[in-house]
Short mmCIF file of C-alpha atoms in Angstrom, two decimals:
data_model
loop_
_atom_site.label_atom_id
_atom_site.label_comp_id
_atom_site.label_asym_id
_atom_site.label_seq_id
_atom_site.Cartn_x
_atom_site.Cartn_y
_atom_site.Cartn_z
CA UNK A 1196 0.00 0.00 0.00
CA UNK A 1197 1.59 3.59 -0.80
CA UNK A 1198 1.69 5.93 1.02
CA UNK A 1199 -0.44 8.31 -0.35
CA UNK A 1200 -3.51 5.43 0.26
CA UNK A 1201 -2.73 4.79 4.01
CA UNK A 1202 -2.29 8.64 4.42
CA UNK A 1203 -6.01 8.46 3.22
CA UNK A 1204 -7.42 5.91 4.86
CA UNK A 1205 -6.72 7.38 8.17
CA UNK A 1206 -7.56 10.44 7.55
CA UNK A 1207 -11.32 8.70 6.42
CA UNK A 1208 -11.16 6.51 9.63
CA UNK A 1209 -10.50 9.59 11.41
CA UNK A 1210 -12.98 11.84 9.65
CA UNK A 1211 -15.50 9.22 10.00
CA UNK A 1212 -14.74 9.07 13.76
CA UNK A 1213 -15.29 12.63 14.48
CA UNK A 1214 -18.40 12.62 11.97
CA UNK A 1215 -19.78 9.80 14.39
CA UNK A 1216 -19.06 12.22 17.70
CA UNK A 1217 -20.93 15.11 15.96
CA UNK A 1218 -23.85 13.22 14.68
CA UNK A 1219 -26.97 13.29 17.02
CA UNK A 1220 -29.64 11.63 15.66
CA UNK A 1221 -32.24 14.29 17.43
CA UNK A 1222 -31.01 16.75 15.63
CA UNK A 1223 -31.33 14.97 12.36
CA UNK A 1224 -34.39 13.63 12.94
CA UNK A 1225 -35.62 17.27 13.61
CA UNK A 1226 -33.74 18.62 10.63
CA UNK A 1227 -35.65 15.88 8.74
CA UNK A 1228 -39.21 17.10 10.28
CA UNK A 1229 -38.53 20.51 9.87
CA UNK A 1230 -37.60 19.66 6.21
CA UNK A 1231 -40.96 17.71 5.54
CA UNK A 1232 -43.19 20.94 7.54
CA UNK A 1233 -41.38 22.82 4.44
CA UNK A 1234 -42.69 20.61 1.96
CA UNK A 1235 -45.79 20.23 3.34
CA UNK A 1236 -45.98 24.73 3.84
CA UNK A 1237 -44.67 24.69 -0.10
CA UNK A 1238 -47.53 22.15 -1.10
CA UNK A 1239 -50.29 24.67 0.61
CA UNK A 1240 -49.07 27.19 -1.63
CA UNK A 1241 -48.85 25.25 -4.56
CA UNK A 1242 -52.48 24.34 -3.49
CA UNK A 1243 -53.42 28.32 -2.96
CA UNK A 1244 -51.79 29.58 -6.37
CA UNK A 1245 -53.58 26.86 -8.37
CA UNK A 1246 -56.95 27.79 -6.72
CA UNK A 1247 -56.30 31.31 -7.62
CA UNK A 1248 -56.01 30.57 -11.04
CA UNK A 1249 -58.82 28.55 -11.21
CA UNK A 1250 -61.09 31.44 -9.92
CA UNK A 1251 -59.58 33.39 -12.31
CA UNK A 1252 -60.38 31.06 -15.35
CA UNK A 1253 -63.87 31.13 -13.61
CA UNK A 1254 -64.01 34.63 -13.73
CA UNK A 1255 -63.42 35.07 -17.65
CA UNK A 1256 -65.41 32.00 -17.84
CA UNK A 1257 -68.07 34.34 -16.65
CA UNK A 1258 -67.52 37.22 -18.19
CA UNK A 1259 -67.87 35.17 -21.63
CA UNK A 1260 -70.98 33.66 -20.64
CA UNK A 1261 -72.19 37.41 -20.03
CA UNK A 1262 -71.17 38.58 -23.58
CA UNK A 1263 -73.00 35.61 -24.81
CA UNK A 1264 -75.65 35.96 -23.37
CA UNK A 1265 -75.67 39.51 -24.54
CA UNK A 1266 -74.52 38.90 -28.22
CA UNK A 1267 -77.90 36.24 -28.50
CA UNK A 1268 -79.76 38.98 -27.13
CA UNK A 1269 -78.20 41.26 -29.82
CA UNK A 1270 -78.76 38.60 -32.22
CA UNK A 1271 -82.93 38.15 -31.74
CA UNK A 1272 -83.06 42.00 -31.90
CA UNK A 1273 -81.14 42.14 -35.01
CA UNK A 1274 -83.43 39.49 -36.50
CA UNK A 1275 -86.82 41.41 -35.32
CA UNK A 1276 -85.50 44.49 -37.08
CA UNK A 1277 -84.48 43.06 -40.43
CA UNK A 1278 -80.73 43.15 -39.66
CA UNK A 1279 -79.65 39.92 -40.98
CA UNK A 1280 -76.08 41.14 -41.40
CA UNK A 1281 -76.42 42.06 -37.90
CA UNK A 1282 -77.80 38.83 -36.45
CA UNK A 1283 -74.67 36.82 -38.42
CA UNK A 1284 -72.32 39.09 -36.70
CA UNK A 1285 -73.62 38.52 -33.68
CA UNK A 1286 -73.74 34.94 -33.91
CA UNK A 1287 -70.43 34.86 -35.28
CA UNK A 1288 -68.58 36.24 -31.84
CA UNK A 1289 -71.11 34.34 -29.80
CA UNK A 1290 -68.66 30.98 -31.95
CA UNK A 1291 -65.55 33.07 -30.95
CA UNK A 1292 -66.94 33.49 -27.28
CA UNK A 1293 -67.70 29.86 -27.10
CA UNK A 1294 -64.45 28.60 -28.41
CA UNK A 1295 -63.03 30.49 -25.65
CA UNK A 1296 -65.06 28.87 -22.56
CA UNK A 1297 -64.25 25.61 -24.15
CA UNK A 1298 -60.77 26.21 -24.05
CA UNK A 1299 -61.00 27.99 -20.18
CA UNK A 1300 -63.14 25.29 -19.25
CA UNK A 1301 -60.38 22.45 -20.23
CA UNK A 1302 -57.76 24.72 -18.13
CA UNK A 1303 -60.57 24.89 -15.01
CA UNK A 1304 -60.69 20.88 -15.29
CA UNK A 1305 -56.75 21.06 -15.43
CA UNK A 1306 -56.70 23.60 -12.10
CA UNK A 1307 -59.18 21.36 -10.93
CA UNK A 1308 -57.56 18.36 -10.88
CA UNK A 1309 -54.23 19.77 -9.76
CA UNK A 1310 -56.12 21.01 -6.61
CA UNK A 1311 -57.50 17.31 -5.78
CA UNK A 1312 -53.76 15.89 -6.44
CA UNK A 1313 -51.97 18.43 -4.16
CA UNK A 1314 -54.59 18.18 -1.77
CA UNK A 1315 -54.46 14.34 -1.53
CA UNK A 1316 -50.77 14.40 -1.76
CA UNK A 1317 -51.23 17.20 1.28
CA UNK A 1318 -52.74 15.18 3.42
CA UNK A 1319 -51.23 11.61 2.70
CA UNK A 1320 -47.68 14.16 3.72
CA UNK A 1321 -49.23 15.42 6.51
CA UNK A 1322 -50.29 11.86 7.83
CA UNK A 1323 -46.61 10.85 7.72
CA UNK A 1324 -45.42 14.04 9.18
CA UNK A 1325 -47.96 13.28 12.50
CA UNK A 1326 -46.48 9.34 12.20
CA UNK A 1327 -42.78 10.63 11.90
CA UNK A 1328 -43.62 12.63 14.44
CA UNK A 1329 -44.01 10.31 16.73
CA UNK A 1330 -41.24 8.45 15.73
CA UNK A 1331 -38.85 11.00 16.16
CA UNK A 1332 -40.32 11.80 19.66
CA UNK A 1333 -40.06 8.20 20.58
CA UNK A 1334 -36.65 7.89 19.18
CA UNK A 1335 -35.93 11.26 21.25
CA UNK A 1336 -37.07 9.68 24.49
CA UNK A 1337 -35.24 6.51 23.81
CA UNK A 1338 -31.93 8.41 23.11
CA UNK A 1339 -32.12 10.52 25.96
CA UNK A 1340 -32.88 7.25 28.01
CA UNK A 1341 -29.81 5.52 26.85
CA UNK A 1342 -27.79 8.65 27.13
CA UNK A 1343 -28.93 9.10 31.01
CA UNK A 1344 -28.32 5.28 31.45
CA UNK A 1345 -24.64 5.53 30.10
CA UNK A 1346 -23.87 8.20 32.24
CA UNK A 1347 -25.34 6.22 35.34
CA UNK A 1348 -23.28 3.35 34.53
CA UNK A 1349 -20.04 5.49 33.90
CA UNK A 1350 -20.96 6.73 37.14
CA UNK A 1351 -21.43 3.73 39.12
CA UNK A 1352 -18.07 2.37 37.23
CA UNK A 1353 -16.30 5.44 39.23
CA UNK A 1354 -18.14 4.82 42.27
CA UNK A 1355 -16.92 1.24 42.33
CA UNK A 1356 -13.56 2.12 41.89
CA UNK A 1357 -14.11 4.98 44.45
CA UNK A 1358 -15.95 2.34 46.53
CA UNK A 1359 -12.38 -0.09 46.27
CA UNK A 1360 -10.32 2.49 47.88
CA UNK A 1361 -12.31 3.43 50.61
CA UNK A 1362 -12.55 -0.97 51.50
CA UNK A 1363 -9.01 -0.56 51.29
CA UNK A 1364 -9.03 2.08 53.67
CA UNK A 1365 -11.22 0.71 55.64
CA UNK A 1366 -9.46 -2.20 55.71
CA UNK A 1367 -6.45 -0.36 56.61
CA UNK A 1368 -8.20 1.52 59.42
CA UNK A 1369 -9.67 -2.39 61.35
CA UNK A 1370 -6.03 -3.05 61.05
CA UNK A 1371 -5.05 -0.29 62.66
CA UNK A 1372 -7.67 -0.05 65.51
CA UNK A 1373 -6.82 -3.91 66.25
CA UNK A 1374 -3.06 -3.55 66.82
CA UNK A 1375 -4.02 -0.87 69.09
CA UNK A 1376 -6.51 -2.75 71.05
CA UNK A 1377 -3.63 -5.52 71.34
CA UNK A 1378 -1.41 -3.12 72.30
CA UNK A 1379 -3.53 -1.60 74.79
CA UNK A 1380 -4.84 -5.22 75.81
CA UNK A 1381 -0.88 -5.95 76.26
CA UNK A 1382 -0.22 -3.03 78.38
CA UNK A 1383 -3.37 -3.99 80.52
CA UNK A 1384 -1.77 -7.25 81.18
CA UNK A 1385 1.68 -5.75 82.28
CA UNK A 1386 -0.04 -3.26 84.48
CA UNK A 1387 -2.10 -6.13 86.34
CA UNK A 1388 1.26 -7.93 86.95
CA UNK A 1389 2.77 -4.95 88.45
CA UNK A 1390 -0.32 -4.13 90.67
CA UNK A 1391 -0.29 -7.91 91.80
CA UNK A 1392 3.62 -7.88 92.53
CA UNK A 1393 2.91 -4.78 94.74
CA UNK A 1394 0.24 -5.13 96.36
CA UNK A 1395 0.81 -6.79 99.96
CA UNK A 1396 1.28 -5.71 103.51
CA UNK A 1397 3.64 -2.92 103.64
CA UNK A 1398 3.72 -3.15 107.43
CA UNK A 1399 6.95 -4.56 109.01
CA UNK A 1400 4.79 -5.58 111.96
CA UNK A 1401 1.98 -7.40 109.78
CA UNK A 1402 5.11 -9.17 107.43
CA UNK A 1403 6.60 -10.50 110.91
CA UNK A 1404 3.15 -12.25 112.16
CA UNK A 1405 2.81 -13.23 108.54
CA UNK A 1406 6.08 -14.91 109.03
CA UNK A 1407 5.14 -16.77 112.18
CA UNK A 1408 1.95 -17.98 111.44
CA UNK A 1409 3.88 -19.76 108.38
CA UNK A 1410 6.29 -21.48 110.83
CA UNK A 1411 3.56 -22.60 113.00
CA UNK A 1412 1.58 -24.22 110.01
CA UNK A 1413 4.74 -25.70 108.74
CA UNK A 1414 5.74 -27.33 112.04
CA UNK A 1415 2.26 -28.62 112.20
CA UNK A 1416 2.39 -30.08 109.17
CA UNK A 1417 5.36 -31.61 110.17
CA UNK A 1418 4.16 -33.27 113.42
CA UNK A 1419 0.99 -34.62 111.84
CA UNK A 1420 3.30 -36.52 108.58
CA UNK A 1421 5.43 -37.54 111.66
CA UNK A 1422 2.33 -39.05 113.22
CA UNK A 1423 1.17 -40.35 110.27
CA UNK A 1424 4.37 -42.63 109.50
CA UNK A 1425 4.77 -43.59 113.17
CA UNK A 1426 7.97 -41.77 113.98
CA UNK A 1427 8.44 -39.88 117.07
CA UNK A 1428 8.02 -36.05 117.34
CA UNK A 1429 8.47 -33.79 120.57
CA UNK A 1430 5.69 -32.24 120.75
CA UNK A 1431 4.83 -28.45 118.95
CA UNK A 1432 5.98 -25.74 120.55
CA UNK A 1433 5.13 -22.28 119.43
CA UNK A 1434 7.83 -20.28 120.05
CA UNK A 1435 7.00 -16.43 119.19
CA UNK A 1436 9.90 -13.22 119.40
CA UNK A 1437 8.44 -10.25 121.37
CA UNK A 1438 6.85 -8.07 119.40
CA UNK A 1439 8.41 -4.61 120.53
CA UNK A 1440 5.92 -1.93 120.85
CA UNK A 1441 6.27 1.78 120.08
CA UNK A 1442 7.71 3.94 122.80
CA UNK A 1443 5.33 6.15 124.64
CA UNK A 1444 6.01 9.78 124.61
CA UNK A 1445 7.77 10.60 128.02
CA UNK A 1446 8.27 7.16 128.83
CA UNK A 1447 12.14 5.25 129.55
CA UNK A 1448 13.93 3.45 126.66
CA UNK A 1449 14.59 0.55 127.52
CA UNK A 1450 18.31 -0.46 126.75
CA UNK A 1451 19.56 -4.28 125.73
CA UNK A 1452 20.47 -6.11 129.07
CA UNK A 1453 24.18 -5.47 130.53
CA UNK A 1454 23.97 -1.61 129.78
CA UNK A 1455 22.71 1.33 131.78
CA UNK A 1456 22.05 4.50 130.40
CA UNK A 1457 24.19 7.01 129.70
CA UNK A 1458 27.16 4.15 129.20
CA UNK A 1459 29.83 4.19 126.44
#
């Protein structure tokens, strides 16, 4: 292929692509209707000039009959008075004047029957105006439907892909809020270690009984396995230190035994 064809070819491809773009078929179908209103407008005045001539080819028509009538009245009288010259004469034009509504009365039939065709063809055009009509206003309706449903679906299209990234986010976000529930779920945990590993007497005096009444259930434990496997055991003792208690305001201090106050 030269180059001179394919140069051609795309610029028809292209031509016929923008054509396509520009073409709406409203606006043809109401260049079309307006076109046929035309015809139709033109045909009413085709039907309007030939009725005008008609009434004038009726109008000479009668103006002939008149003269007629007048040249047969001319005629008698011209006979009644001995004027034969005069009555040939007269009946001589009254041939001319008939020739002549003859011939207008052929072009009357003519006008006549040009009236019926253009008014037939008039209304068989107008019929298919009122059809197109109707055709074009359906076609209108269906265009504009499939135009609005295009864009709805173009629309929706984008709102899917809109709707896509916003799941993602979402996505992202459920993510988000659950490593920070685990994290504050992990943190929880620590904090109820700590509280357990602190909480406790904080008395020296209550940690000291605490630390008796263990020995004392130990040793008892002891005596009763003792007892249990028949082997000897002295019996329980419950030893307990003094438990020293505050000094009263004013009162001596009393000093480990062996010193006296005020001894080095």
């Amino acid at each position: 292929m030269s180059l001179f064809s394919r140069l051609g070819l795309i610029l028809s491809a292209k031509g016929n692509r923008v054509l396509d773009n520009a073409e709406n078929p409203s606006e043809i179908f109401d260049h079309a209707y307006n076109k046929m209103n035309e015809m139709r407008l033109q045909m009413s005045r085709s039907i309007a000039d030939v009725l005008t001539s008609r009434k004038l080819i009726e109008a000479q028509m009668d103006t002939l009959r008149q003269n007629d009538a007048r040249l047969d009245q001319q005629s008698r009288q011209a006979l009644l008075q001995g004027r034969d010259d005069l009555a040939q004469q007269a009946l001589q034009q009254r041939g001319v004047i008939r020739a002549q509504l003859g011939a207008l009365d052929q072009q009357r039939q003519q006008m006549v029957d040009k009236q019926s065709s253009l008014e037939g063809a008039s209304e068989r055009l107008g019929a298919k105006i009122a059809a197109f009509r109707i055709q074009k206003e359906t076609l209108r309706a269906t265009t504009t439907a499939a135009e609005s449903q295009t864009k709805i679906s173009e629309s929706l299209a984008g709102l899917s892909e809109e709707m896509g990234d916003v799941n993602a986010a979402m996505e992202r976000a459920q993510d988000k809020v659950a490593r920070v529930n685990a994290r504050a779920a992990a943190l929880q945990d620590m904090t109820d270690n700590i509280n357990i590993g602190l909480t406790g007497p904080a008395d020296p005096l209550q940690l000291e009984l605490d630390r008796t009444s263990q020995a004392a259930s130990v040793q008892t434990d002891m005596a009763r396995l003792k007892a249990e496997l028949g082997l000897s055991a002295p019996p329980v003792t419950l030893t307990s230190q003094p438990v020293p208690q505050p000094a009263q305001p004013g009162a001596p201090i009393a000093l480990p035994s062996g010193r006296k106050e005020g001894s080095q």
